[in-house]
């Protein structure tokens, strides 16, 4: 395989009439093929939703993924929701669910997201939760380190991590549903569930033990400060369970950037560091010496890629049960569209 070259892309500059005249036009779709525009929240979401929608393309339908085509360049989920009424078979919206899927009909945004046939949402909290799908994280490590040794059970770890943070998740989600964010703020939730380190020995048992103490202290404080809320959480948990939330899969529904930046990247960095040390140790213990050994180490180091980049390009979430719900929605939409 040829070495990958870093490609420099010049920064954008204001358009000139001459430059605009040179811009290419969209290729025409084949005769009998329908073009469907899919608007997403921001530029960083285009690649993900293209990956989701492109497998459904055929000689009958093609998706064009784009940010909203507005003169003020406004973007984001709120912008999409304000335009939800204008959706039709040729124009759909794609967005993160956040908590709206879980809230069913409890809020205005939730009612829109859960009822529109022209609005696709992640079911998981956000795109980041898909990228952090536990069964796919070993492959992320392999991509980053070029070492396929299995030294850490990501599925077992994140099932236990989810069970530990579940009570804190319920408090935070409930405070969002009742529009009382000061009850349990996002910074407080983040500080409660984040990992400061990972000791990979015994599959992270000591780290999880530390996390359990953090969560227990926070929950005890919340129960003492808000006993009336604690009494109402049982009914809310029933709603969460009905929507598919289980203690072992809480990480799929928690705040996505907190999961990626403050939990998964901590775990991946620790595991990948060990995997790279194992690979270089194996090379150092080989029979090669001198220049040959140096060249082998250099070849290995040049083959590595940034762990975060490997995670951002992860597509191993397609066995996730929430992804299958999204697939089902797209299939139903296309069936309805083709019939009409």
Tab-separated table of C-alpha atoms in Angstrom:
chain	number	residue	atom	x	y	z
A	1	UNK	CA	0.000	0.000	0.000
A	2	UNK	CA	1.356	3.403	-0.935
A	3	UNK	CA	2.208	5.804	1.848
A	4	UNK	CA	-0.529	8.270	2.676
A	5	UNK	CA	0.412	11.839	1.908
A	6	UNK	CA	-0.786	14.790	3.886
A	7	UNK	CA	-2.849	16.979	1.562
A	8	UNK	CA	-2.863	20.698	2.279
A	9	UNK	CA	-6.160	22.432	1.601
A	10	UNK	CA	-5.936	26.171	1.205
A	11	UNK	CA	-8.214	28.177	3.499
A	12	UNK	CA	-11.323	29.656	1.926
A	13	UNK	CA	-11.314	33.275	0.850
A	14	UNK	CA	-14.229	35.556	-0.007
A	15	UNK	CA	-15.732	34.684	-3.387
A	16	UNK	CA	-15.288	36.939	-6.383
A	17	UNK	CA	-17.592	37.076	-9.428
A	18	UNK	CA	-14.836	35.450	-11.474
A	19	UNK	CA	-14.453	32.642	-8.942
A	20	UNK	CA	-18.215	32.069	-8.738
A	21	UNK	CA	-18.393	31.782	-12.519
A	22	UNK	CA	-15.809	28.991	-12.367
A	23	UNK	CA	-17.674	26.911	-9.769
A	24	UNK	CA	-18.841	23.505	-11.029
A	25	UNK	CA	-22.508	22.651	-11.411
A	26	UNK	CA	-24.201	19.659	-9.815
A	27	UNK	CA	-24.202	16.578	-11.991
A	28	UNK	CA	-27.706	15.743	-13.219
A	29	UNK	CA	-29.350	12.705	-11.705
A	30	UNK	CA	-30.220	9.895	-14.131
A	31	UNK	CA	-33.653	9.986	-15.705
A	32	UNK	CA	-36.228	8.483	-13.346
A	33	UNK	CA	-34.022	9.056	-10.288
A	34	UNK	CA	-35.214	11.311	-7.478
A	35	UNK	CA	-32.789	13.674	-5.724
A	36	UNK	CA	-33.518	14.105	-2.017
A	37	UNK	CA	-31.831	16.920	-0.098
A	38	UNK	CA	-30.890	15.999	3.479
A	39	UNK	CA	-30.146	18.982	5.720
A	40	UNK	CA	-27.892	18.413	8.757
A	41	UNK	CA	-26.920	20.485	11.777
A	42	UNK	CA	-23.413	21.526	10.688
A	43	UNK	CA	-20.501	20.898	8.359
A	44	UNK	CA	-18.970	18.332	10.704
A	45	UNK	CA	-22.131	16.191	10.392
A	46	UNK	CA	-22.125	15.896	6.601
A	47	UNK	CA	-19.704	12.967	6.385
A	48	UNK	CA	-21.551	10.942	9.045
A	49	UNK	CA	-24.983	11.340	7.463
A	50	UNK	CA	-23.554	10.667	4.016
A	51	UNK	CA	-22.260	7.364	5.396
A	52	UNK	CA	-25.729	6.623	6.825
A	53	UNK	CA	-27.717	7.528	3.705
A	54	UNK	CA	-25.462	6.451	0.823
A	55	UNK	CA	-26.179	2.691	1.222
A	56	UNK	CA	-29.831	3.466	0.413
A	57	UNK	CA	-29.035	5.152	-2.884
A	58	UNK	CA	-29.993	3.423	-6.124
A	59	UNK	CA	-30.995	4.213	-9.674
A	60	UNK	CA	-34.300	5.383	-8.140
A	61	UNK	CA	-33.077	7.764	-5.453
A	62	UNK	CA	-30.027	9.851	-4.545
A	63	UNK	CA	-29.305	11.853	-1.386
A	64	UNK	CA	-27.501	15.204	-1.310
A	65	UNK	CA	-26.357	15.994	2.251
A	66	UNK	CA	-25.943	19.675	3.063
A	67	UNK	CA	-26.192	22.306	5.769
A	68	UNK	CA	-29.326	24.516	5.584
A	69	UNK	CA	-29.304	26.754	2.514
A	70	UNK	CA	-30.035	30.038	4.282
A	71	UNK	CA	-28.844	33.516	3.460
A	72	UNK	CA	-27.858	34.118	7.084
A	73	UNK	CA	-25.879	30.820	7.150
A	74	UNK	CA	-27.675	29.835	10.354
A	75	UNK	CA	-27.166	26.203	11.327
A	76	UNK	CA	-27.844	23.873	14.230
A	77	UNK	CA	-30.627	21.696	15.526
A	78	UNK	CA	-32.919	24.595	16.452
A	79	UNK	CA	-32.717	25.913	12.888
A	80	UNK	CA	-33.680	22.506	11.504
A	81	UNK	CA	-36.589	22.099	13.922
A	82	UNK	CA	-37.984	25.506	12.966
A	83	UNK	CA	-38.086	24.271	9.348
A	84	UNK	CA	-39.557	20.859	10.150
A	85	UNK	CA	-42.975	21.817	8.781
A	86	UNK	CA	-41.433	22.455	5.354
A	87	UNK	CA	-40.109	18.898	5.014
A	88	UNK	CA	-41.478	16.715	2.232
A	89	UNK	CA	-40.400	13.627	0.236
A	90	UNK	CA	-37.730	15.675	-1.540
A	91	UNK	CA	-36.352	17.403	1.572
A	92	UNK	CA	-35.551	15.754	4.895
A	93	UNK	CA	-33.762	16.719	8.099
A	94	UNK	CA	-31.065	14.704	9.911
A	95	UNK	CA	-30.035	15.531	13.465
A	96	UNK	CA	-28.832	14.332	16.848
A	97	UNK	CA	-31.572	13.053	19.123
A	98	UNK	CA	-30.062	14.515	22.294
A	99	UNK	CA	-32.720	13.604	24.907
A	100	UNK	CA	-35.658	14.193	22.564
A	101	UNK	CA	-36.082	10.543	21.608
A	102	UNK	CA	-36.184	9.563	25.281
A	103	UNK	CA	-38.674	12.283	26.180
A	104	UNK	CA	-41.265	10.873	23.721
A	105	UNK	CA	-44.073	13.465	23.850
A	106	UNK	CA	-43.028	15.254	27.021
A	107	UNK	CA	-41.571	18.338	25.250
A	108	UNK	CA	-42.339	20.264	22.054
A	109	UNK	CA	-39.059	19.287	20.363
A	110	UNK	CA	-39.553	15.649	21.333
A	111	UNK	CA	-43.023	15.600	19.774
A	112	UNK	CA	-41.646	16.947	16.475
A	113	UNK	CA	-38.691	14.572	16.331
A	114	UNK	CA	-40.680	11.481	17.234
A	115	UNK	CA	-43.569	12.092	14.839
A	116	UNK	CA	-42.209	13.438	11.551
A	117	UNK	CA	-41.629	10.862	8.760
A	118	UNK	CA	-39.246	13.326	7.092
A	119	UNK	CA	-36.957	13.796	10.068
A	120	UNK	CA	-34.208	11.294	10.859
A	121	UNK	CA	-32.468	11.310	14.224
A	122	UNK	CA	-29.713	9.268	15.802
A	123	UNK	CA	-31.714	7.664	18.673
A	124	UNK	CA	-28.382	7.671	20.504
A	125	UNK	CA	-27.699	11.058	22.110
A	126	UNK	CA	-25.493	12.163	19.225
A	127	UNK	CA	-23.128	11.093	16.475
A	128	UNK	CA	-20.324	10.839	19.048
A	129	UNK	CA	-22.122	8.041	20.891
A	130	UNK	CA	-22.148	5.964	17.706
A	131	UNK	CA	-18.442	6.595	17.140
A	132	UNK	CA	-17.838	5.373	20.704
A	133	UNK	CA	-19.839	2.142	20.302
A	134	UNK	CA	-17.974	-0.233	22.622
A	135	UNK	CA	-17.792	-3.351	20.359
A	136	UNK	CA	-16.041	-1.249	17.701
A	137	UNK	CA	-13.320	0.265	19.890
A	138	UNK	CA	-10.858	-2.608	19.521
A	139	UNK	CA	-10.840	-1.953	15.770
A	140	UNK	CA	-10.141	1.727	16.481
A	141	UNK	CA	-7.086	0.661	18.480
A	142	UNK	CA	-5.906	-1.607	15.671
A	143	UNK	CA	-6.259	1.240	13.174
A	144	UNK	CA	-4.263	3.588	15.407
A	145	UNK	CA	-1.533	1.203	16.597
A	146	UNK	CA	-1.359	-1.533	13.928
A	147	UNK	CA	-1.455	-4.035	16.778
A	148	UNK	CA	-4.343	-6.523	16.926
A	149	UNK	CA	-3.515	-7.893	20.385
A	150	UNK	CA	-6.590	-7.979	22.641
A	151	UNK	CA	-5.496	-6.645	26.009
A	152	UNK	CA	-8.725	-4.905	27.064
A	153	UNK	CA	-12.402	-5.877	26.959
A	154	UNK	CA	-14.162	-2.673	25.908
A	155	UNK	CA	-17.647	-4.195	25.987
A	156	UNK	CA	-17.270	-5.438	29.557
A	157	UNK	CA	-15.714	-2.158	30.689
A	158	UNK	CA	-18.410	0.080	29.206
A	159	UNK	CA	-21.202	-2.150	30.449
A	160	UNK	CA	-19.840	-1.727	33.984
A	161	UNK	CA	-19.130	1.970	33.427
A	162	UNK	CA	-22.747	2.401	32.311
A	163	UNK	CA	-24.143	0.572	35.342
A	164	UNK	CA	-22.130	2.835	37.644
A	165	UNK	CA	-23.167	6.140	36.048
A	166	UNK	CA	-26.800	5.141	35.470
A	167	UNK	CA	-28.164	6.865	38.643
A	168	UNK	CA	-26.375	10.100	37.713
A	169	UNK	CA	-27.699	9.831	34.159
A	170	UNK	CA	-31.276	9.506	35.437
A	171	UNK	CA	-30.913	12.634	37.565
A	172	UNK	CA	-29.366	14.640	34.731
A	173	UNK	CA	-31.905	13.507	32.110
A	174	UNK	CA	-34.804	14.240	34.466
A	175	UNK	CA	-33.500	17.729	35.184
A	176	UNK	CA	-33.397	18.303	31.410
A	177	UNK	CA	-36.939	17.013	30.930
A	178	UNK	CA	-38.438	19.296	33.560
A	179	UNK	CA	-36.390	22.218	32.199
A	180	UNK	CA	-34.571	22.704	35.488
A	181	UNK	CA	-30.915	22.488	34.429
A	182	UNK	CA	-29.696	23.990	37.693
A	183	UNK	CA	-30.923	20.857	39.451
A	184	UNK	CA	-28.015	18.917	37.935
A	185	UNK	CA	-26.008	20.983	35.463
A	186	UNK	CA	-24.026	19.587	32.537
A	187	UNK	CA	-20.672	20.607	34.122
A	188	UNK	CA	-21.695	18.794	37.318
A	189	UNK	CA	-22.751	15.703	35.372
A	190	UNK	CA	-19.507	15.798	33.388
A	191	UNK	CA	-17.407	16.033	36.548
A	192	UNK	CA	-19.334	13.125	38.036
A	193	UNK	CA	-18.964	10.652	35.155
A	194	UNK	CA	-15.628	11.625	33.616
A	195	UNK	CA	-12.536	9.453	33.950
A	196	UNK	CA	-9.356	11.111	35.088
A	197	UNK	CA	-7.241	8.085	34.233
A	198	UNK	CA	-7.428	4.415	33.259
A	199	UNK	CA	-5.475	1.625	34.900
A	200	UNK	CA	-5.955	-1.171	32.350
A	201	UNK	CA	-4.954	-3.899	34.815
A	202	UNK	CA	-7.898	-6.146	35.675
A	203	UNK	CA	-9.809	-4.439	32.857
A	204	UNK	CA	-9.926	-1.083	34.593
A	205	UNK	CA	-11.312	-2.374	37.899
A	206	UNK	CA	-9.482	0.191	40.051
A	207	UNK	CA	-10.633	3.056	37.823
A	208	UNK	CA	-14.231	1.869	37.984
A	209	UNK	CA	-13.980	1.543	41.767
A	210	UNK	CA	-12.829	5.177	41.930
A	211	UNK	CA	-15.701	6.215	39.636
A	212	UNK	CA	-18.240	4.364	41.812
A	213	UNK	CA	-17.206	6.440	44.819
A	214	UNK	CA	-17.508	9.658	42.783
A	215	UNK	CA	-21.030	8.790	41.638
A	216	UNK	CA	-22.152	7.617	45.078
A	217	UNK	CA	-21.095	10.915	46.642
A	218	UNK	CA	-22.917	12.945	43.992
A	219	UNK	CA	-26.138	10.927	44.233
A	220	UNK	CA	-26.138	11.149	48.025
A	221	UNK	CA	-25.791	14.934	47.793
A	222	UNK	CA	-28.605	15.213	45.221
A	223	UNK	CA	-30.951	13.043	47.297
A	224	UNK	CA	-30.250	15.122	50.390
A	225	UNK	CA	-30.771	18.437	48.563
A	226	UNK	CA	-33.807	17.404	46.492
A	227	UNK	CA	-35.774	14.636	48.253
A	228	UNK	CA	-38.964	15.601	46.396
A	229	UNK	CA	-37.238	14.943	43.056
A	230	UNK	CA	-35.801	11.635	44.234
A	231	UNK	CA	-39.356	10.484	44.962
A	232	UNK	CA	-40.369	11.117	41.333
A	233	UNK	CA	-37.475	9.396	39.600
A	234	UNK	CA	-39.040	5.911	39.614
A	235	UNK	CA	-41.739	6.915	37.136
A	236	UNK	CA	-39.179	8.647	34.932
A	237	UNK	CA	-37.000	5.525	34.936
A	238	UNK	CA	-39.960	3.530	33.634
A	239	UNK	CA	-40.201	5.928	30.683
A	240	UNK	CA	-36.469	5.537	30.008
A	241	UNK	CA	-36.720	1.763	30.151
A	242	UNK	CA	-39.651	1.789	27.732
A	243	UNK	CA	-37.533	3.856	25.313
A	244	UNK	CA	-34.728	1.286	25.423
A	245	UNK	CA	-32.425	2.586	28.148
A	246	UNK	CA	-30.860	-0.125	30.294
A	247	UNK	CA	-28.180	0.394	32.944
A	248	UNK	CA	-25.654	-1.545	30.833
A	249	UNK	CA	-26.133	0.710	27.781
A	250	UNK	CA	-26.374	4.107	29.459
A	251	UNK	CA	-23.271	5.380	27.650
A	252	UNK	CA	-25.184	5.391	24.333
A	253	UNK	CA	-27.693	7.925	25.709
A	254	UNK	CA	-25.434	10.219	27.753
A	255	UNK	CA	-24.055	13.564	26.557
A	256	UNK	CA	-21.980	12.641	23.502
A	257	UNK	CA	-19.026	15.019	23.818
A	258	UNK	CA	-18.609	14.134	27.480
A	259	UNK	CA	-18.503	10.468	26.515
A	260	UNK	CA	-15.984	10.978	23.712
A	261	UNK	CA	-13.686	13.585	25.224
A	262	UNK	CA	-13.750	12.712	28.913
A	263	UNK	CA	-14.244	8.947	28.892
A	264	UNK	CA	-13.565	7.102	25.636
A	265	UNK	CA	-10.465	9.084	24.650
A	266	UNK	CA	-9.014	8.492	28.114
A	267	UNK	CA	-9.587	4.753	27.700
A	268	UNK	CA	-8.294	4.622	24.119
A	269	UNK	CA	-5.153	6.611	24.902
A	270	UNK	CA	-4.280	4.271	27.766
A	271	UNK	CA	-4.917	1.080	25.767
A	272	UNK	CA	-3.186	2.345	22.622
A	273	UNK	CA	-0.126	3.399	24.616
A	274	UNK	CA	0.221	-0.175	25.890
A	275	UNK	CA	-0.332	-1.631	22.421
A	276	UNK	CA	2.381	0.578	20.910
A	277	UNK	CA	4.789	-0.368	23.702
A	278	UNK	CA	4.091	-4.053	23.033
A	279	UNK	CA	4.755	-3.615	19.314
A	280	UNK	CA	8.009	-1.706	19.777
A	281	UNK	CA	9.172	-4.176	22.436
A	282	UNK	CA	8.588	-7.052	20.005
A	283	UNK	CA	10.649	-5.244	17.369
A	284	UNK	CA	13.441	-4.450	19.855
A	285	UNK	CA	13.638	-8.113	20.901
A	286	UNK	CA	14.027	-9.250	17.288
A	287	UNK	CA	17.311	-10.374	15.734
A	288	UNK	CA	17.712	-7.121	13.850
A	289	UNK	CA	20.382	-4.674	14.937
A	290	UNK	CA	21.787	-1.306	13.959
A	291	UNK	CA	20.326	0.351	10.881
A	292	UNK	CA	17.979	-2.568	10.198
A	293	UNK	CA	16.442	-2.268	13.653
A	294	UNK	CA	16.200	1.512	13.393
A	295	UNK	CA	14.506	1.215	10.007
A	296	UNK	CA	11.990	-1.300	11.336
A	297	UNK	CA	11.109	0.958	14.264
A	298	UNK	CA	10.819	3.919	11.908
A	299	UNK	CA	8.549	1.964	9.556
A	300	UNK	CA	6.308	1.002	12.454
A	301	UNK	CA	6.111	4.532	13.845
A	302	UNK	CA	5.324	5.926	10.387
A	303	UNK	CA	2.408	3.499	10.080
A	304	UNK	CA	0.694	4.817	13.212
A	305	UNK	CA	-2.180	7.275	13.110
A	306	UNK	CA	-3.641	9.658	15.629
A	307	UNK	CA	-6.005	7.893	18.044
A	308	UNK	CA	-8.626	10.615	17.872
A	309	UNK	CA	-8.584	10.586	14.064
A	310	UNK	CA	-9.033	6.810	14.105
A	311	UNK	CA	-12.055	7.266	16.375
A	312	UNK	CA	-13.581	10.030	14.244
A	313	UNK	CA	-13.436	7.769	11.173
A	314	UNK	CA	-14.936	4.805	13.019
A	315	UNK	CA	-17.811	3.125	11.168
A	316	UNK	CA	-18.081	0.051	13.370
A	317	UNK	CA	-21.357	1.120	14.952
A	318	UNK	CA	-23.598	-0.490	12.339
A	319	UNK	CA	-24.475	-3.439	14.570
A	320	UNK	CA	-25.785	-1.106	17.280
A	321	UNK	CA	-29.497	-1.624	17.947
A	322	UNK	CA	-30.109	2.125	17.772
A	323	UNK	CA	-28.522	2.314	14.327
A	324	UNK	CA	-30.883	-0.415	13.177
A	325	UNK	CA	-33.845	1.694	14.339
A	326	UNK	CA	-32.498	4.568	12.227
A	327	UNK	CA	-32.106	2.226	9.257
A	328	UNK	CA	-35.710	1.125	9.679
A	329	UNK	CA	-36.906	4.751	9.606
A	330	UNK	CA	-35.032	5.434	6.362
A	331	UNK	CA	-36.388	2.256	4.791
A	332	UNK	CA	-39.955	3.229	5.709
A	333	UNK	CA	-39.443	6.732	4.342
A	334	UNK	CA	-38.144	5.394	1.012
A	335	UNK	CA	-40.978	2.906	0.741
A	336	UNK	CA	-43.487	5.704	1.302
A	337	UNK	CA	-41.655	7.988	-1.138
A	338	UNK	CA	-41.456	5.392	-3.895
A	339	UNK	CA	-45.119	4.476	-3.502
A	340	UNK	CA	-46.110	8.114	-3.926
